[in-house]
Structures are given as C-alpha cells and as structure tokens.
C-alpha cells in the first residue's frame, strides 16, 4: 500500500470512528478533511513524502461551494421542503388522514390501511420523512392503541410508511442524486415511481393478509359515524386538492412541461394556496414554514458542504481510485459487483444517513457500475431503495427516532425494532424485483 | 524536479474529440518528457466545478487546467472572441493568426494580468448550428423559440427574439425530449451523437455560423509556468502543439461517419438558407460591435484578427477551390480495389 | 437528534441546557434574528419562480437574470442558515453511543469537535473566500451568460458572510461548553 493509500484508508476510518462521538456529521466531515490536509502537509514537509494535498488544495472548497451555489437544479430542494412543511402546518395532511380513516375505519386493520394510503399520498406530495412519521404517529397511534392493535404492527406501519416519501417522487434524495451524477432529475423521479408505489402496495397487501391470518392483532373498530353523503363530501374535499397538487407537480415534470425547479416552485405555491383555502394561512404559519425550511435546508447543505470538503481531500489522497480498485478486484461478475455495492450500502445504512451515503459513496461507485455497462438511472434507483431502509435499520434509523419521540412511551425499543423487520424484508423484496426486472425502473 | 499536475477538465473525458484531446495531451506530455511530467485528468466537478477551472488556476489553487477558453467571459470579457466567433475564422486560419500574426502575444497579454499562461492546445472545427424539433428556415422561426444557446451566438439569437437559456449538457436530452426547450446547440456532430439529440430532434442545421472553431487551451498558473525550466516548458508547448494537430484530425475525422449515421436515423440534415445566414450575420455584427465598444481587450483581438484576415482572405479565395466546386473525389468516386 | 421536522418536536440540545452567557446570548440572538428576518425570502423565491414560469410559458420570454436570481436567493438561504442550525442544534448527529456517555464526556467531545473540526473548516472557508470575493470585486466580474446578473462579488460575498456567522456561532457554542464544563466541575467539588 502506498503512503497516499494508507492516508485514504486512515481518513475513512477516522471519520467512521469519530461518527460515534455524536458530533454533527457535517462538521466531522469537514474537520476530518482539515485534519488530514494538515497531516499531509506535515508529512510532505518533514518526512519527504509526495502527497500533494496542501492548504491551497483544501481552499478549492470555496470554489466547490460556489459550484453548489450556482447549481440551478438544487433550487428545487428547499422548494420541495417548503411544500412539505406547508402541507403539514396547514393541516391539509391531518384532514386527509382523518377523512380516509373514516372510509376504512370499520374494516379489519382499516386504521393501519388508512395510515398506509395517507402515507403514500404524503410521500407523493412532499417527502419529508420526519414530518410524515411524526404526523402519522401523533394522529394515528393513540387511536390504534385504544383499539387494541398489536404494538409491532403500529410501529412498523407508521415508521415504514412515513419513509416512503424519500423514494416516491418528488424526493429531495433523488434531487441530490441527480446532482451528484449529472443525471436528469425527471428520469430518476420516473424511475422511482413504480418501485415506490409497489412498496406502498406491498405494505397494504401485507396488512390485509396478516389481518386475515392473525385477526387478533388487528381489531375491527366499531365506527360510530355512519357513512353519509355529507361525510363523502368531506372526504372529497380533503382528498381532491392535495391530489390535484400532486398531479400538477409530478405531471408537469413527467410531461416535461416544467423543469423540476419550476415544478417545485409551483408546488410550493400550490401548497400555500391550499393552506389559504383551508383558512390556515396566517402570517405566523407562513413564517414558521419559512424558518423550518431554512433550518432543514441548512442542515442538509451543512452535510453537503462537509461532504464536499471530505471527498475533495479523499480524492486528493487517491481514495476514489483505491475504492474503485477494491470493488473491481472483488471476485464477482458484473452483477455480483452491483449486488456487493448494494449490500455494502445496506450495511452502511445501519449507521449512516441517506445524505452522507448519497454524497460520499454514490459518486465513488457510480462510475464503476457505469463502466460495467449498467444503466445509471436503474442503478441509482436500486441505490435509493436500499437507502430507504437506512431510515428503518437500527441503531441509526431516523424514522425510528422520530417515531419514539412522537409516539407514547409504551413502545419499547424491541417493539419498534421487531415491528419494522417485516417491512425491511418487503423492501429487500422490491429491491430484488427491481434488480431482476429492469422494466420496473426504466 | 518531476511534475505531477492535476488537470481539471471543463467537459467529461468520455466525450469524443474533446475527451480524446485531453487524453492525448496527457499521454503525449508523459512520453515526450520520459515520464517526468505527468498530467492527471480530473473530470468536471470532481475537484473543481466545470466552469470554475480558470478561477482556481488563477488563484494558484491548481497548477493548470484544460478548458474551452470561451467560458469565463465574466472574468475575461475577451474570452468569448478567443474561444470562437460567429462568422469568424476556420481552424487553420485561427492557428495561423495565433502563431504567425501575433495572436499568441495578444492572448498572453490579456491573460497575464490574471496570472495565467494560456497555451493553445486544441483548435477544433465547426459545431452544428443546432438541433430543432421544427424546421428553422427564417428569422421568424426564432421568435419565442425556447433554445439552449451558449456564447456570443446566444446573444445573437436572443437579439432576434429567441428565448435563450443555458442548461447544462446533462439536462439537454430530457429538456429537448419533453419540450422544455424547442432546440439546442451543443457541439460537433460526433459529440452531440453521444448526447443522443438525434433521437428526439429531427432537424439538424449547418453551417455552424455561431462558432467555426472551438479553441481549447491549457491554462497554466503564470508563477508555476515561470518556475519551470526551459526543457519542461518546451515539452509542454510541444505536447500542446501536437494536441492541436490531433484536435483537427479527431474533429474532422469523426464527423463524416456520424453524419451518415444521423441520416440513417432519419435526421433531416439541413442547410441554413443564405438570406437567413445574412440576417444572422447582420445581428452578429451588432452584438460584436457592442462588445468591441465595451472591452479594450476584445477590441484589440478583434482588430488583430481582422487585419490578418483582410490579407489572408485574398489568398484563401485565390488559392483554394470555391466552396461549392466539386473536388476530384466528387467527380471520380472511390472504386473497388 | 436531527431536526428533520423542526418545530414539530421541541428543540432538544444534545449537550446542555445551561443558560447562555451574555456574549453567547448576543451572538446567538443576532444569528437567529438575522435568519428569521430573512426566512420569508423563500416566499420571494417562490414568487420569482412563478414569475419566470408565467413569463416563459405564457409570453415565451426567457429571462436569464431571473433564473440567476433564483439561485442567488437559495444560496443566501442555505449559507446563512448554516449558523442558524448550529444555534438551534439542528445539524445531524449520530448519537446512539453518545447517549450512553456521562454529560461531562459529551461536553468534552463537543469542545474538541468545535475546536478541531467546525471552527477550523469554517475558518478555512471564510479565509479563502476573501480573495475569491475580492477578485470578483476588482474585476467587476459578471455572469458568463448573455443577459445574466452583474456584480458577482455580492453573491460570492454570501460565502464570506455565511462562514463568518458559522465561526461566530461555533465560538458562542464553545464558550457555552466551557461554562457548562466548569459548572459541572464546581458542582462535583
Ligand atoms: Na416524495
Ligand atoms: Na439505519
């Protein structure tokens, strides 16, 4: 191993170790980049090595931030975030759940089914996992607990359904990926649609089937509201506007009428209009949506900036070639390499968040996959499905964190962990399907 | 001392012609220096953004970069005329101006205050005049047309009523496919081929009036350049001169087969009618005049080029066959061996 | 925990709940106020995008300057927001192992992290943004596109302002960590 190779390995190892100190990931990435630049300078100056990573090299981070700034596709990211928060804060999402559960409330397992349907609608209109999980948990958990649902079913359903938004377009994860790989955002959105919907459908089928096989886990609720015309109208009123918004935003992107940035701005506007129609648009709501958007955009871009520093220095140390060499030396055929990469991503997902994996790993592995002759859109979608599980896999699974913070304390860690296992298996099933049947994606 | 430079590119090394030149340059400089000079090509964005190469080299963050010189008009307004001019010079004319008529000295002089040594390193030939989804036959067809168009040519079509945007290369296919734009120009046919425009826009026009050349330069930080010894400087200059020659052969060599392929794919390869060309030239004249008036460096280059061309064009007309006069290969085609 | 849904739950600071010394209160207050005042810029961004969409689709007008304005606004939002997210402790942490540590250890980790990671990298960005902005100013750098916006130094200056605020936010947090650490020490004695 050359000295730069050892430095690259040491850099990655340092980062992974320091991760567990709990210091913010964004600044660890940037800090490790800084420390290894200093180390290279010291080695080059006093130990006669030729690593060639110095302060002027690190200063390229400013140029890279500039590149991030004048990237017009990324403008879509805060706009989709805004749209999500607006739907959340304006109560549109809450109304949706309330009304749909009136339809399914009296079916066996109906409440879980409603949560799934609303989760899919939320996913297709925004994609903020934290907001979806917290919303679904606060609104549905008390009712389901009271009706005597199995705790594992509740936890698994809410956590998994709440994470669908990161896969089903519009998705900020896919916007990030498109930027990293210079792929058209629209292609990724289109590619993720079917696998995402299949996943949601699979959840529903699972709930129905286990409801038949293990009825004791799914009580039927005696509904006290009778189904009436007025109720039906309420439901329509709650469902139609968000549905129209979804069709407008996704439709205009898929039909190529609008660029993703334009669609995101129009979507954000649409969500605001919706809030106004619900008489929920006060200056306070608008302002709280704006500050929430700033905060969330800031922490995503914090990681982006940290990762851009980290990958700059890692590249300077030849880390990309090292990883490429390692992956290429794996004793597998072409598809074996893809499977190996996905397996690594799945395992990384236990510890890292999707943003870090997207920004650090994806750019390193994509050229290898592309060299093997695979379609990058297809691979990126597989990568995304894999990353969606990272929200559900302990110890670092953000959906699990959100669920615990939002749901009552009656859920033990084991309830939650065991509850998500069947859902993770379903995700792996969809991953396998998308792997074998490329038509699902392309 | 051995030289190991990271050379960021302003285009992917996978693209035909442009990438071919970058790889050829790296290979040549290594072999002529016996391995003592090595360029490691860095894909756009890997180290520095594609359009930020000049700025990083200027600041001394990188020793050198390999770019189409015309990008950085925000920093060097004259860059647009150095990179390629509407209704301007052809590759060998441009090279003759550079090397024999004082062009290099002027270009050096313009970049010296920016602490940059610009080394001509690949003058390639004309681009296509764009890919259109509907026929382009008159100036009226430009009115309200959503088109992607970079450089001075962009200002020209904008002045004729087109709605000009500059999307990145990777977004063009989808934007064109879905009608977010109606037309796009990008580069030479073999390069556009890689981006797949022929699948969705069936009207491809010529001549490449907006840019008859694309001048690529190795831009080296001036301090770094001055620190090199004479042998190293000669090795780099020679490699660039060789790349320049290869640029012509890559560019000219690949287009014939590509055009044949386009025709097989059902592309209408059209020629812009002369009245329309005249109008485009008139509009270009106005835009270029504005730029001459606004930047002294631009004016200096324009005048130097114009003086050279006023003498050269006599030679060109006299010595070569008229453009539409059939050569021997047209009247005596290839026969079976 | 990350605040992927800020405002939905309470802002929980992973390290301390100690009250802020006056310096920190002033710094943090400035950063929060600055960002809160600018937050409605997202509304402006929506407006600009809408205007662009209407101009493009209804009147076949493409305006490069407005397209550039979009990323100018978005850049301001995320660059200034970086410091805001430090004050509100929104930046994502992997805190599984951390939660098992005593508070003292967590504060020490935070101090080391701030001193050797956040402050250095933010300072590097700040320091090297200065010539970057100065060059744009001296050259009167403009957009590369025809019809683009002039005065590139302004938007490049966002990097300088954002990273300076980031350094300040980190310093404020560092002071708070030292105070909390000392309080812990005295309490134990
Ligand atoms: Na989504
Ligand atoms: Na995980």
Short mmCIF file of N, CA, C and O in Angstrom, two decimals, chain B residues 55 58 61 71-75 114 144 146 151 154-155 158 163-165 180, chain C residues 56-57 60-62 64 67 128 132 135 139-146 156:
data_model
loop_
_atom_site.label_atom_id
_atom_site.label_comp_id
_atom_site.label_asym_id
_atom_site.label_seq_id
_atom_site.Cartn_x
_atom_site.Cartn_y
_atom_site.Cartn_z
N UNK B 55 -10.63 30.20 -12.73
CA UNK B 55 -10.56 30.95 -11.48
C UNK B 55 -9.63 30.25 -10.48
O UNK B 55 -8.85 30.90 -9.79
N UNK B 58 -6.02 30.60 -11.69
CA UNK B 58 -5.61 31.99 -11.47
C UNK B 58 -5.20 32.20 -10.02
O UNK B 58 -4.19 32.84 -9.73
N UNK B 61 -4.63 27.73 -6.87
CA UNK B 61 -5.07 26.55 -6.14
C UNK B 61 -4.73 25.29 -6.92
O UNK B 61 -4.62 24.21 -6.37
N UNK B 71 -15.40 30.07 -21.94
CA UNK B 71 -16.39 30.04 -20.86
C UNK B 71 -16.37 31.28 -19.97
O UNK B 71 -17.41 31.82 -19.62
N UNK B 72 -15.17 31.72 -19.58
CA UNK B 72 -15.08 32.65 -18.47
C UNK B 72 -15.22 34.11 -18.88
O UNK B 72 -14.40 34.95 -18.53
N UNK B 73 -16.29 34.42 -19.61
CA UNK B 73 -16.46 35.80 -20.06
C UNK B 73 -16.74 36.74 -18.90
O UNK B 73 -16.53 37.94 -19.03
N UNK B 74 -17.22 36.19 -17.78
CA UNK B 74 -17.49 37.05 -16.63
C UNK B 74 -16.21 37.62 -16.04
O UNK B 74 -16.21 38.71 -15.47
N UNK B 75 -15.10 36.88 -16.19
CA UNK B 75 -13.82 37.33 -15.64
C UNK B 75 -12.99 38.00 -16.74
O UNK B 75 -12.38 39.03 -16.54
N UNK B 114 -4.15 38.27 -15.23
CA UNK B 114 -4.88 37.26 -14.46
C UNK B 114 -3.96 36.16 -13.96
O UNK B 114 -4.42 35.15 -13.44
N UNK B 144 -39.68 33.65 -30.04
CA UNK B 144 -40.31 32.86 -28.98
C UNK B 144 -39.81 31.44 -28.88
O UNK B 144 -40.30 30.66 -28.08
N UNK B 146 -37.78 28.51 -27.61
CA UNK B 146 -37.00 28.25 -26.40
C UNK B 146 -35.78 27.44 -26.79
O UNK B 146 -35.89 26.28 -27.16
N UNK B 151 -22.64 31.25 -25.37
CA UNK B 151 -21.67 32.12 -26.01
C UNK B 151 -22.26 33.31 -26.75
O UNK B 151 -23.42 33.66 -26.58
N UNK B 154 -25.42 32.95 -28.54
CA UNK B 154 -26.61 33.06 -27.70
C UNK B 154 -27.14 34.48 -27.69
O UNK B 154 -28.35 34.71 -27.83
N UNK B 155 -26.23 35.45 -27.56
CA UNK B 155 -26.66 36.85 -27.59
C UNK B 155 -27.29 37.19 -28.93
O UNK B 155 -28.25 37.96 -29.01
N UNK B 158 -30.73 35.67 -29.23
CA UNK B 158 -31.57 36.40 -28.29
C UNK B 158 -32.00 37.74 -28.90
O UNK B 158 -33.17 38.12 -28.80
N UNK B 163 -35.87 32.87 -26.96
CA UNK B 163 -35.77 32.85 -25.51
C UNK B 163 -34.63 31.91 -25.16
O UNK B 163 -34.74 30.70 -25.28
N UNK B 164 -33.51 32.49 -24.77
CA UNK B 164 -32.27 31.71 -24.64
C UNK B 164 -32.04 31.28 -23.21
O UNK B 164 -32.13 32.08 -22.28
N UNK B 165 -31.78 30.01 -23.02
CA UNK B 165 -31.33 29.55 -21.71
C UNK B 165 -30.05 28.77 -21.90
O UNK B 165 -29.76 28.29 -23.00
N UNK B 180 -39.31 21.18 -22.86
CA UNK B 180 -38.94 22.31 -22.00
C UNK B 180 -38.11 23.30 -22.83
O UNK B 180 -38.12 24.49 -22.58
N UNK C 56 -42.27 32.52 -19.16
CA UNK C 56 -41.79 31.55 -20.14
C UNK C 56 -42.92 30.89 -20.90
O UNK C 56 -42.90 30.79 -22.11
N UNK C 57 -43.95 30.45 -20.15
CA UNK C 57 -44.98 29.65 -20.81
C UNK C 57 -46.08 30.49 -21.41
O UNK C 57 -46.67 30.11 -22.40
N UNK C 60 -43.56 33.35 -23.71
CA UNK C 60 -42.35 32.91 -24.42
C UNK C 60 -41.16 33.82 -24.14
O UNK C 60 -40.40 34.14 -25.03
N UNK C 61 -41.05 34.26 -22.90
CA UNK C 61 -39.92 35.10 -22.54
C UNK C 61 -39.03 34.33 -21.57
O UNK C 61 -39.49 33.89 -20.53
N UNK C 62 -37.77 34.16 -21.94
CA UNK C 62 -36.84 33.53 -21.00
C UNK C 62 -35.97 34.63 -20.44
O UNK C 62 -35.44 35.43 -21.17
N UNK C 64 -32.74 35.16 -18.30
CA UNK C 64 -31.58 34.58 -17.63
C UNK C 64 -31.35 35.25 -16.28
O UNK C 64 -31.03 34.61 -15.29
N UNK C 67 -33.55 33.72 -13.72
CA UNK C 67 -33.12 32.37 -13.38
C UNK C 67 -31.93 32.44 -12.44
O UNK C 67 -31.80 31.65 -11.52
N UNK C 128 -10.42 31.75 2.78
CA UNK C 128 -10.18 31.64 1.33
C UNK C 128 -11.32 32.23 0.50
O UNK C 128 -11.19 32.36 -0.71
N UNK C 132 -11.40 35.30 -3.09
CA UNK C 132 -12.41 34.90 -4.08
C UNK C 132 -13.37 36.06 -4.35
O UNK C 132 -13.67 36.40 -5.50
N UNK C 135 -11.37 39.29 -5.77
CA UNK C 135 -11.12 39.20 -7.21
C UNK C 135 -12.35 39.58 -8.02
O UNK C 135 -12.26 40.28 -9.02
N UNK C 139 -12.29 42.81 -10.54
CA UNK C 139 -12.50 42.62 -11.97
C UNK C 139 -13.87 43.11 -12.44
O UNK C 139 -14.13 43.15 -13.63
N UNK C 140 -14.72 43.43 -11.48
CA UNK C 140 -16.09 43.73 -11.87
C UNK C 140 -16.72 42.51 -12.53
O UNK C 140 -17.40 42.62 -13.54
N UNK C 141 -16.47 41.33 -11.94
CA UNK C 141 -16.93 40.09 -12.56
C UNK C 141 -18.45 40.08 -12.73
O UNK C 141 -19.19 40.48 -11.84
N UNK C 142 -18.88 39.61 -13.90
CA UNK C 142 -20.31 39.50 -14.18
C UNK C 142 -20.64 38.04 -14.49
O UNK C 142 -19.76 37.20 -14.50
N UNK C 143 -21.92 37.80 -14.74
CA UNK C 143 -22.34 36.47 -15.17
C UNK C 143 -21.68 36.12 -16.51
O UNK C 143 -21.38 37.01 -17.30
N UNK C 144 -21.48 34.81 -16.74
CA UNK C 144 -20.93 34.37 -18.02
C UNK C 144 -21.99 34.36 -19.13
O UNK C 144 -21.65 34.31 -20.30
N UNK C 145 -23.26 34.36 -18.73
CA UNK C 145 -24.32 34.22 -19.74
C UNK C 145 -24.77 35.58 -20.23
O UNK C 145 -24.81 36.54 -19.46
N UNK C 146 -25.17 35.64 -21.51
CA UNK C 146 -25.73 36.89 -22.01
C UNK C 146 -27.01 37.19 -21.24
O UNK C 146 -27.84 36.31 -21.04
N UNK C 156 -21.02 36.11 -4.30
CA UNK C 156 -19.85 35.40 -3.77
C UNK C 156 -19.61 35.79 -2.31
O UNK C 156 -19.13 34.99 -1.52
#
